[in-house]
PDB file of C-alpha atoms in Angstrom:
ATOM      1  CA  UNK A  97       9.243 -25.478  10.792  1.00  0.00           C
ATOM      2  CA  UNK A  98       6.802 -24.297   8.139  1.00  0.00           C
ATOM      3  CA  UNK A  99       8.172 -23.430   4.703  1.00  0.00           C
ATOM      4  CA  UNK A 100       7.968 -19.674   4.069  1.00  0.00           C
ATOM      5  CA  UNK A 101       6.845 -18.626   0.590  1.00  0.00           C
ATOM      6  CA  UNK A 102       8.154 -15.337  -0.794  1.00  0.00           C
ATOM      7  CA  UNK A 103       7.340 -13.299  -3.880  1.00  0.00           C
ATOM      8  CA  UNK A 104      10.279 -10.944  -4.247  1.00  0.00           C
ATOM      9  CA  UNK A 105      12.194  -8.814  -6.716  1.00  0.00           C
ATOM     10  CA  UNK A 106      10.191  -5.619  -6.106  1.00  0.00           C
ATOM     11  CA  UNK A 107      12.957  -4.632  -5.725  1.00  0.00           C
ATOM     12  CA  UNK A 108      15.605  -7.283  -5.140  1.00  0.00           C
ATOM     13  CA  UNK A 109      17.377  -4.756  -2.907  1.00  0.00           C
ATOM     14  CA  UNK A 110      14.693  -5.196  -0.245  1.00  0.00           C
ATOM     15  CA  UNK A 111      14.206  -8.897  -1.007  1.00  0.00           C
ATOM     16  CA  UNK A 112      17.816  -9.402   0.106  1.00  0.00           C
ATOM     17  CA  UNK A 113      16.811  -7.846   3.424  1.00  0.00           C
ATOM     18  CA  UNK A 114      13.905 -10.270   3.756  1.00  0.00           C
ATOM     19  CA  UNK A 115      16.237 -13.216   3.136  1.00  0.00           C
ATOM     20  CA  UNK A 116      18.793 -11.941   5.635  1.00  0.00           C
ATOM     21  CA  UNK A 117      16.248 -11.187   8.365  1.00  0.00           C
ATOM     22  CA  UNK A 118      14.373 -14.477   7.976  1.00  0.00           C
ATOM     23  CA  UNK A 119      17.526 -16.540   8.323  1.00  0.00           C
ATOM     24  CA  UNK A 120      18.960 -14.381  11.098  1.00  0.00           C
ATOM     25  CA  UNK A 121      15.784 -14.566  13.189  1.00  0.00           C
ATOM     26  CA  UNK A 122      15.431 -18.340  12.761  1.00  0.00           C
ATOM     27  CA  UNK A 123      19.034 -18.786  13.882  1.00  0.00           C
ATOM     28  CA  UNK A 124      18.448 -16.509  16.877  1.00  0.00           C
ATOM     29  CA  UNK A 125      15.449 -18.558  17.958  1.00  0.00           C
ATOM     30  CA  UNK A 126      16.716 -22.072  17.219  1.00  0.00           C
ATOM     31  CA  UNK A 127      20.485 -21.672  17.444  1.00  0.00           C
ATOM     32  CA  UNK A 128      23.169 -23.816  15.888  1.00  0.00           C
ATOM     33  CA  UNK A 129      23.167 -24.076  12.121  1.00  0.00           C
ATOM     34  CA  UNK A 130      19.437 -23.464  11.792  1.00  0.00           C
ATOM     35  CA  UNK A 131      18.179 -21.312   8.924  1.00  0.00           C
ATOM     36  CA  UNK A 132      14.806 -20.574   7.361  1.00  0.00           C
ATOM     37  CA  UNK A 133      13.076 -23.074   5.119  1.00  0.00           C
ATOM     38  CA  UNK A 134      11.698 -21.000   2.249  1.00  0.00           C
ATOM     39  CA  UNK A 135      10.626 -20.866  -1.373  1.00  0.00           C
ATOM     40  CA  UNK A 136      11.373 -17.634  -3.272  1.00  0.00           C
ATOM     41  CA  UNK A 137       9.942 -16.595  -6.627  1.00  0.00           C
ATOM     42  CA  UNK A 138      11.541 -13.357  -7.793  1.00  0.00           C
ATOM     43  CA  UNK A 139       9.991 -11.293 -10.586  1.00  0.00           C
ATOM     44  CA  UNK A 140      11.621  -8.995 -13.145  1.00  0.00           C
ATOM     45  CA  UNK A 141      10.964  -5.567 -11.638  1.00  0.00           C
ATOM     46  CA  UNK A 142      11.417  -3.797 -14.978  1.00  0.00           C
ATOM     47  CA  UNK A 143       8.037  -5.099 -16.140  1.00  0.00           C
ATOM     48  CA  UNK A 144       6.360  -4.488 -12.790  1.00  0.00           C
ATOM     49  CA  UNK A 145       7.550  -0.877 -12.561  1.00  0.00           C
ATOM     50  CA  UNK A 146       6.407  -0.124 -16.120  1.00  0.00           C
ATOM     51  CA  UNK A 147       2.927  -1.529 -15.562  1.00  0.00           C
ATOM     52  CA  UNK A 148       2.593   0.318 -12.250  1.00  0.00           C
ATOM     53  CA  UNK A 149       3.278   3.685 -13.846  1.00  0.00           C
ATOM     54  CA  UNK A 150       1.037   2.859 -16.804  1.00  0.00           C
ATOM     55  CA  UNK A 151      -1.745   2.133 -14.322  1.00  0.00           C
ATOM     56  CA  UNK A 152      -2.254  -1.375 -15.721  1.00  0.00           C
ATOM     57  CA  UNK A 153      -3.289  -2.979 -12.461  1.00  0.00           C
ATOM     58  CA  UNK A 154      -5.240  -5.700 -14.258  1.00  0.00           C
ATOM     59  CA  UNK A 155      -2.060  -7.073 -15.845  1.00  0.00           C
ATOM     60  CA  UNK A 156      -0.237  -6.713 -12.546  1.00  0.00           C
ATOM     61  CA  UNK A 157      -2.959  -8.664 -10.763  1.00  0.00           C
ATOM     62  CA  UNK A 158      -2.594 -11.526 -13.242  1.00  0.00           C
ATOM     63  CA  UNK A 159       1.172 -11.542 -12.728  1.00  0.00           C
ATOM     64  CA  UNK A 160       0.888 -11.555  -8.940  1.00  0.00           C
ATOM     65  CA  UNK A 161      -1.778 -14.265  -8.896  1.00  0.00           C
ATOM     66  CA  UNK A 162       0.395 -16.486 -11.089  1.00  0.00           C
ATOM     67  CA  UNK A 163       3.416 -15.767  -8.884  1.00  0.00           C
ATOM     68  CA  UNK A 164       1.416 -16.778  -5.801  1.00  0.00           C
ATOM     69  CA  UNK A 165       0.375 -20.023  -7.457  1.00  0.00           C
ATOM     70  CA  UNK A 166       3.998 -20.769  -8.388  1.00  0.00           C
ATOM     71  CA  UNK A 167       5.121 -20.308  -4.797  1.00  0.00           C
ATOM     72  CA  UNK A 168       2.318 -22.534  -3.571  1.00  0.00           C
ATOM     73  CA  UNK A 169       3.240 -25.225  -6.106  1.00  0.00           C
ATOM     74  CA  UNK A 170       6.833 -24.907  -4.921  1.00  0.00           C
ATOM     75  CA  UNK A 171       5.838 -26.247  -1.509  1.00  0.00           C
ATOM     76  CA  UNK A 172       5.342 -23.121   0.614  1.00  0.00           C
ATOM     77  CA  UNK A 173       3.104 -23.437   3.664  1.00  0.00           C
ATOM     78  CA  UNK A 174       2.195 -19.739   3.660  1.00  0.00           C
ATOM     79  CA  UNK A 175       2.920 -16.670   1.554  1.00  0.00           C
ATOM     80  CA  UNK A 176       4.621 -13.289   1.965  1.00  0.00           C
ATOM     81  CA  UNK A 177       4.500 -10.637  -0.751  1.00  0.00           C
ATOM     82  CA  UNK A 178       7.768  -8.725  -0.277  1.00  0.00           C
ATOM     83  CA  UNK A 179       6.461  -5.298  -1.260  1.00  0.00           C
ATOM     84  CA  UNK A 180       3.898  -2.893   0.161  1.00  0.00           C
ATOM     85  CA  UNK A 181       2.598  -1.449  -3.113  1.00  0.00           C
ATOM     86  CA  UNK A 182       1.647  -4.761  -4.682  1.00  0.00           C
ATOM     87  CA  UNK A 183      -0.593  -5.549  -1.728  1.00  0.00           C
ATOM     88  CA  UNK A 184      -3.081  -3.612  -3.845  1.00  0.00           C
ATOM     89  CA  UNK A 185      -3.991  -7.024  -5.299  1.00  0.00           C
ATOM     90  CA  UNK A 186      -3.652  -9.007  -2.063  1.00  0.00           C
ATOM     91  CA  UNK A 187      -7.333  -9.983  -1.997  1.00  0.00           C
ATOM     92  CA  UNK A 188      -7.173 -11.517  -5.488  1.00  0.00           C
ATOM     93  CA  UNK A 189      -3.970 -13.367  -4.631  1.00  0.00           C
ATOM     94  CA  UNK A 190      -5.370 -14.731  -1.384  1.00  0.00           C
ATOM     95  CA  UNK A 191      -8.462 -16.063  -3.164  1.00  0.00           C
ATOM     96  CA  UNK A 192      -6.322 -17.842  -5.770  1.00  0.00           C
ATOM     97  CA  UNK A 193      -4.312 -19.988  -3.327  1.00  0.00           C
ATOM     98  CA  UNK A 194      -5.048 -22.470  -0.578  1.00  0.00           C
ATOM     99  CA  UNK A 195      -2.212 -21.464   1.776  1.00  0.00           C
ATOM    100  CA  UNK A 196      -2.391 -18.551   4.265  1.00  0.00           C
ATOM    101  CA  UNK A 197      -1.348 -15.060   3.122  1.00  0.00           C
ATOM    102  CA  UNK A 198       0.419 -12.887   5.711  1.00  0.00           C
ATOM    103  CA  UNK A 199      -0.576  -9.305   4.908  1.00  0.00           C
ATOM    104  CA  UNK A 200       2.165  -6.742   5.541  1.00  0.00           C
ATOM    105  CA  UNK A 201      -0.273  -4.057   6.738  1.00  0.00           C
ATOM    106  CA  UNK A 202      -1.817  -6.399   9.309  1.00  0.00           C
ATOM    107  CA  UNK A 203       1.585  -7.295  10.743  1.00  0.00           C
ATOM    108  CA  UNK A 204       2.512  -3.604  10.882  1.00  0.00           C
ATOM    109  CA  UNK A 205      -0.775  -2.568  12.484  1.00  0.00           C
ATOM    110  CA  UNK A 206      -0.324  -5.218  15.151  1.00  0.00           C
ATOM    111  CA  UNK A 207       3.073  -3.824  16.062  1.00  0.00           C
ATOM    112  CA  UNK A 208       1.726  -0.252  16.176  1.00  0.00           C
ATOM    113  CA  UNK A 209      -1.177  -1.205  18.444  1.00  0.00           C
ATOM    114  CA  UNK A 210       1.117  -3.208  20.715  1.00  0.00           C
ATOM    115  CA  UNK A 211       3.152  -0.022  21.123  1.00  0.00           C
ATOM    116  CA  UNK A 212       0.003   1.770  22.281  1.00  0.00           C
ATOM    117  CA  UNK A 213      -0.035   4.208  19.375  1.00  0.00           C
ATOM    118  CA  UNK A 214      -3.083   5.487  17.523  1.00  0.00           C
ATOM    119  CA  UNK A 215      -1.957   8.136  15.007  1.00  0.00           C
ATOM    120  CA  UNK A 216       0.845   7.361  12.556  1.00  0.00           C
ATOM    121  CA  UNK A 217       2.469   8.901   9.499  1.00  0.00           C
ATOM    122  CA  UNK A 218       2.803   6.801   6.355  1.00  0.00           C
ATOM    123  CA  UNK A 219       5.663   6.969   3.872  1.00  0.00           C
ATOM    124  CA  UNK A 220       5.706   4.865   0.706  1.00  0.00           C
ATOM    125  CA  UNK A 221       5.150   5.017  -3.023  1.00  0.00           C
ATOM    126  CA  UNK A 222       2.473   7.404  -4.250  1.00  0.00           C
ATOM    127  CA  UNK A 223       0.286   4.343  -4.818  1.00  0.00           C
ATOM    128  CA  UNK A 224       0.597   3.298  -1.175  1.00  0.00           C
ATOM    129  CA  UNK A 225       0.224   6.799   0.274  1.00  0.00           C
ATOM    130  CA  UNK A 226      -2.649   7.934  -1.947  1.00  0.00           C
ATOM    131  CA  UNK A 227      -4.778   4.865  -2.689  1.00  0.00           C
ATOM    132  CA  UNK A 228      -7.100   3.154  -0.228  1.00  0.00           C
ATOM    133  CA  UNK A 229      -5.839  -0.448  -0.393  1.00  0.00           C
ATOM    134  CA  UNK A 230      -3.192   0.103   2.294  1.00  0.00           C
ATOM    135  CA  UNK A 231      -4.035   3.061   4.508  1.00  0.00           C
ATOM    136  CA  UNK A 232      -7.718   2.164   4.205  1.00  0.00           C
ATOM    137  CA  UNK A 233      -6.965  -1.238   5.688  1.00  0.00           C
ATOM    138  CA  UNK A 234      -5.063   0.361   8.570  1.00  0.00           C
ATOM    139  CA  UNK A 235      -7.969   2.712   9.242  1.00  0.00           C
ATOM    140  CA  UNK A 236     -10.987   0.456   8.699  1.00  0.00           C
ATOM    141  CA  UNK A 237      -9.679  -2.899   9.924  1.00  0.00           C
ATOM    142  CA  UNK A 238      -7.332  -1.738  12.666  1.00  0.00           C
ATOM    143  CA  UNK A 239      -8.800   1.585  13.817  1.00  0.00           C
ATOM    144  CA  UNK A 240      -5.634   3.614  13.280  1.00  0.00           C
ATOM    145  CA  UNK A 241      -5.459   7.258  12.251  1.00  0.00           C
ATOM    146  CA  UNK A 242      -3.123   7.598   9.269  1.00  0.00           C
ATOM    147  CA  UNK A 243      -1.674  10.818   7.874  1.00  0.00           C
ATOM    148  CA  UNK A 244       0.475  11.233   4.765  1.00  0.00           C
ATOM    149  CA  UNK A 245       2.868  13.973   3.577  1.00  0.00           C
ATOM    150  CA  UNK A 246       1.900  16.914   1.382  1.00  0.00           C
ATOM    151  CA  UNK A 247       1.672  16.371  -2.378  1.00  0.00           C
ATOM    152  CA  UNK A 248       5.148  17.740  -3.149  1.00  0.00           C
ATOM    153  CA  UNK A 249       6.641  15.585  -0.426  1.00  0.00           C
ATOM    154  CA  UNK A 250       4.797  12.511  -1.696  1.00  0.00           C
ATOM    155  CA  UNK A 251       6.289  13.112  -5.140  1.00  0.00           C
ATOM    156  CA  UNK A 252       9.782  13.411  -3.650  1.00  0.00           C
ATOM    157  CA  UNK A 253       9.390  10.245  -1.572  1.00  0.00           C
ATOM    158  CA  UNK A 254       8.089   8.323  -4.598  1.00  0.00           C
ATOM    159  CA  UNK A 255      10.927   9.597  -6.817  1.00  0.00           C
ATOM    160  CA  UNK A 256      13.613   8.585  -4.325  1.00  0.00           C
ATOM    161  CA  UNK A 257      12.165   5.092  -4.000  1.00  0.00           C
ATOM    162  CA  UNK A 258      12.142   4.369  -7.729  1.00  0.00           C
ATOM    163  CA  UNK A 259      15.170   6.353  -8.887  1.00  0.00           C
ATOM    164  CA  UNK A 260      17.505   5.713  -5.960  1.00  0.00           C
ATOM    165  CA  UNK A 261      16.548   3.078  -3.392  1.00  0.00           C
ATOM    166  CA  UNK A 262      15.305   0.447  -5.854  1.00  0.00           C
ATOM    167  CA  UNK A 263      18.617   0.895  -7.684  1.00  0.00           C
ATOM    168  CA  UNK A 264      20.663   0.491  -4.516  1.00  0.00           C
ATOM    169  CA  UNK A 265      21.596   4.184  -4.288  1.00  0.00           C
ATOM    170  CA  UNK A 266      21.655   5.818  -0.852  1.00  0.00           C
ATOM    171  CA  UNK A 267      21.951   9.629  -0.961  1.00  0.00           C
ATOM    172  CA  UNK A 268      22.477  11.897   2.044  1.00  0.00           C
ATOM    173  CA  UNK A 269      20.386  14.670   0.472  1.00  0.00           C
ATOM    174  CA  UNK A 270      17.427  12.304   0.085  1.00  0.00           C
ATOM    175  CA  UNK A 271      17.781  11.168   3.670  1.00  0.00           C
ATOM    176  CA  UNK A 272      17.657  14.787   4.811  1.00  0.00           C
ATOM    177  CA  UNK A 273      14.521  15.386   2.716  1.00  0.00           C
ATOM    178  CA  UNK A 274      12.852  12.287   4.180  1.00  0.00           C
ATOM    179  CA  UNK A 275      13.736  13.369   7.714  1.00  0.00           C
ATOM    180  CA  UNK A 276      12.298  16.838   7.088  1.00  0.00           C
ATOM    181  CA  UNK A 277       9.067  15.228   5.923  1.00  0.00           C
ATOM    182  CA  UNK A 278       8.967  12.985   8.983  1.00  0.00           C
ATOM    183  CA  UNK A 279       9.500  16.024  11.216  1.00  0.00           C
ATOM    184  CA  UNK A 280       6.464  17.717   9.648  1.00  0.00           C
ATOM    185  CA  UNK A 281       4.342  14.591  10.154  1.00  0.00           C
ATOM    186  CA  UNK A 282       5.347  14.510  13.812  1.00  0.00           C
ATOM    187  CA  UNK A 283       4.421  18.197  14.115  1.00  0.00           C
ATOM    188  CA  UNK A 284       0.988  17.200  12.757  1.00  0.00           C
ATOM    189  CA  UNK A 285       0.577  14.703  15.580  1.00  0.00           C
ATOM    190  CA  UNK A 286       2.085  11.487  14.230  1.00  0.00           C
ATOM    191  CA  UNK A 287       3.137   9.326  17.186  1.00  0.00           C
ATOM    192  CA  UNK A 288       5.103   6.982  14.946  1.00  0.00           C
ATOM    193  CA  UNK A 289       6.119   6.596  11.297  1.00  0.00           C
ATOM    194  CA  UNK A 290       5.415   3.644   9.018  1.00  0.00           C
ATOM    195  CA  UNK A 291       8.183   2.987   6.514  1.00  0.00           C
ATOM    196  CA  UNK A 292       5.561   1.726   4.090  1.00  0.00           C
ATOM    197  CA  UNK A 293       7.906   0.757   1.289  1.00  0.00           C
ATOM    198  CA  UNK A 294      10.260  -2.163   1.765  1.00  0.00           C
ATOM    199  CA  UNK A 295      13.231  -0.090   0.562  1.00  0.00           C
ATOM    200  CA  UNK A 296      12.859   2.887   2.920  1.00  0.00           C
ATOM    201  CA  UNK A 297      14.502   0.990   5.771  1.00  0.00           C
ATOM    202  CA  UNK A 298      17.697   1.101   3.718  1.00  0.00           C
ATOM    203  CA  UNK A 299      17.666   4.903   4.127  1.00  0.00           C
ATOM    204  CA  UNK A 300      15.954   5.701   7.448  1.00  0.00           C
ATOM    205  CA  UNK A 301      16.903   4.077  10.766  1.00  0.00           C
ATOM    206  CA  UNK A 302      15.366   4.373  14.226  1.00  0.00           C
ATOM    207  CA  UNK A 303      18.311   6.402  15.509  1.00  0.00           C
ATOM    208  CA  UNK A 304      17.504   9.064  12.892  1.00  0.00           C
ATOM    209  CA  UNK A 305      13.994   9.742  14.231  1.00  0.00           C
ATOM    210  CA  UNK A 306      12.605  10.920  17.574  1.00  0.00           C
ATOM    211  CA  UNK A 307       9.404   8.843  17.399  1.00  0.00           C
ATOM    212  CA  UNK A 308       9.072   5.070  16.848  1.00  0.00           C
ATOM    213  CA  UNK A 309       9.492   3.912  13.261  1.00  0.00           C
ATOM    214  CA  UNK A 310       7.819   0.817  11.913  1.00  0.00           C
ATOM    215  CA  UNK A 311      10.015  -0.782   9.259  1.00  0.00           C
ATOM    216  CA  UNK A 312       7.566  -2.942   7.322  1.00  0.00           C
ATOM    217  CA  UNK A 313      10.294  -5.192   5.910  1.00  0.00           C
ATOM    218  CA  UNK A 314      11.565  -6.080   9.378  1.00  0.00           C
ATOM    219  CA  UNK A 315       8.080  -6.409  10.876  1.00  0.00           C
ATOM    220  CA  UNK A 316       6.800  -8.609   8.021  1.00  0.00           C
ATOM    221  CA  UNK A 317       9.839 -10.898   8.145  1.00  0.00           C
ATOM    222  CA  UNK A 318       9.672 -11.226  11.933  1.00  0.00           C
ATOM    223  CA  UNK A 319       5.969 -12.089  11.720  1.00  0.00           C
ATOM    224  CA  UNK A 320       6.805 -14.766   9.155  1.00  0.00           C
ATOM    225  CA  UNK A 321       9.373 -16.369  11.454  1.00  0.00           C
ATOM    226  CA  UNK A 322       6.915 -16.390  14.350  1.00  0.00           C
ATOM    227  CA  UNK A 323       4.318 -18.072  12.150  1.00  0.00           C
ATOM    228  CA  UNK A 324       6.810 -20.539  10.678  1.00  0.00           C
ATOM    229  CA  UNK A 325       7.888 -21.687  14.147  1.00  0.00           C
ATOM    230  CA  UNK A 326       4.393 -21.900  15.625  1.00  0.00           C
ATOM    231  CA  UNK A 327       2.799 -25.316  15.800  1.00  0.00           C
ATOM    232  CA  UNK A 328      -0.645 -25.638  14.241  1.00  0.00           C
TER     233      UNK A 328
END
């Protein structure tokens, strides 16, 4: 079994889900007392959140590159970054280490294409929905058509992530607002919905939605287990 490297804490609410899924899936595949071999470096999200909203991506890149190096030095065989937004600096991180980097958007795109879908709606932070680092990769590398909510809806989705989900708060009114947004995306032709923030899966479940949802936390963790258990 390869040792899985994780950079977490963004937020720790979703990092707990990564840890649970990784161990659960390894046990399902290997049985007995088996669990995942992993190295986790967890950051202080207070600093990360502040720099994100200040737009200081240069400082954030330095922090993420150093975090990647720490995980590599800790003995990881490959790396997962347990957040969608911070994949903005994935290229710089990948160049700074010698171990493979499993990109969350690539894992998600693979699952979407395997489902035979072409056009998907994307929910996430404003950074993920509006900037090119994530949806651009889905479009240019994987040939998907990606649509995002209206501006007011993007602001609502972003607010709920940072002011509720990252703090462990689950509100029925926010769930209803998310579901209304998803309904509008489906009316615009979305065949599936990407939960493009690792916390959204805490709020929205498949049984809530009429089209397939793609929970990036679950997909990323499952891809990591497959890679960890594959012989080179």
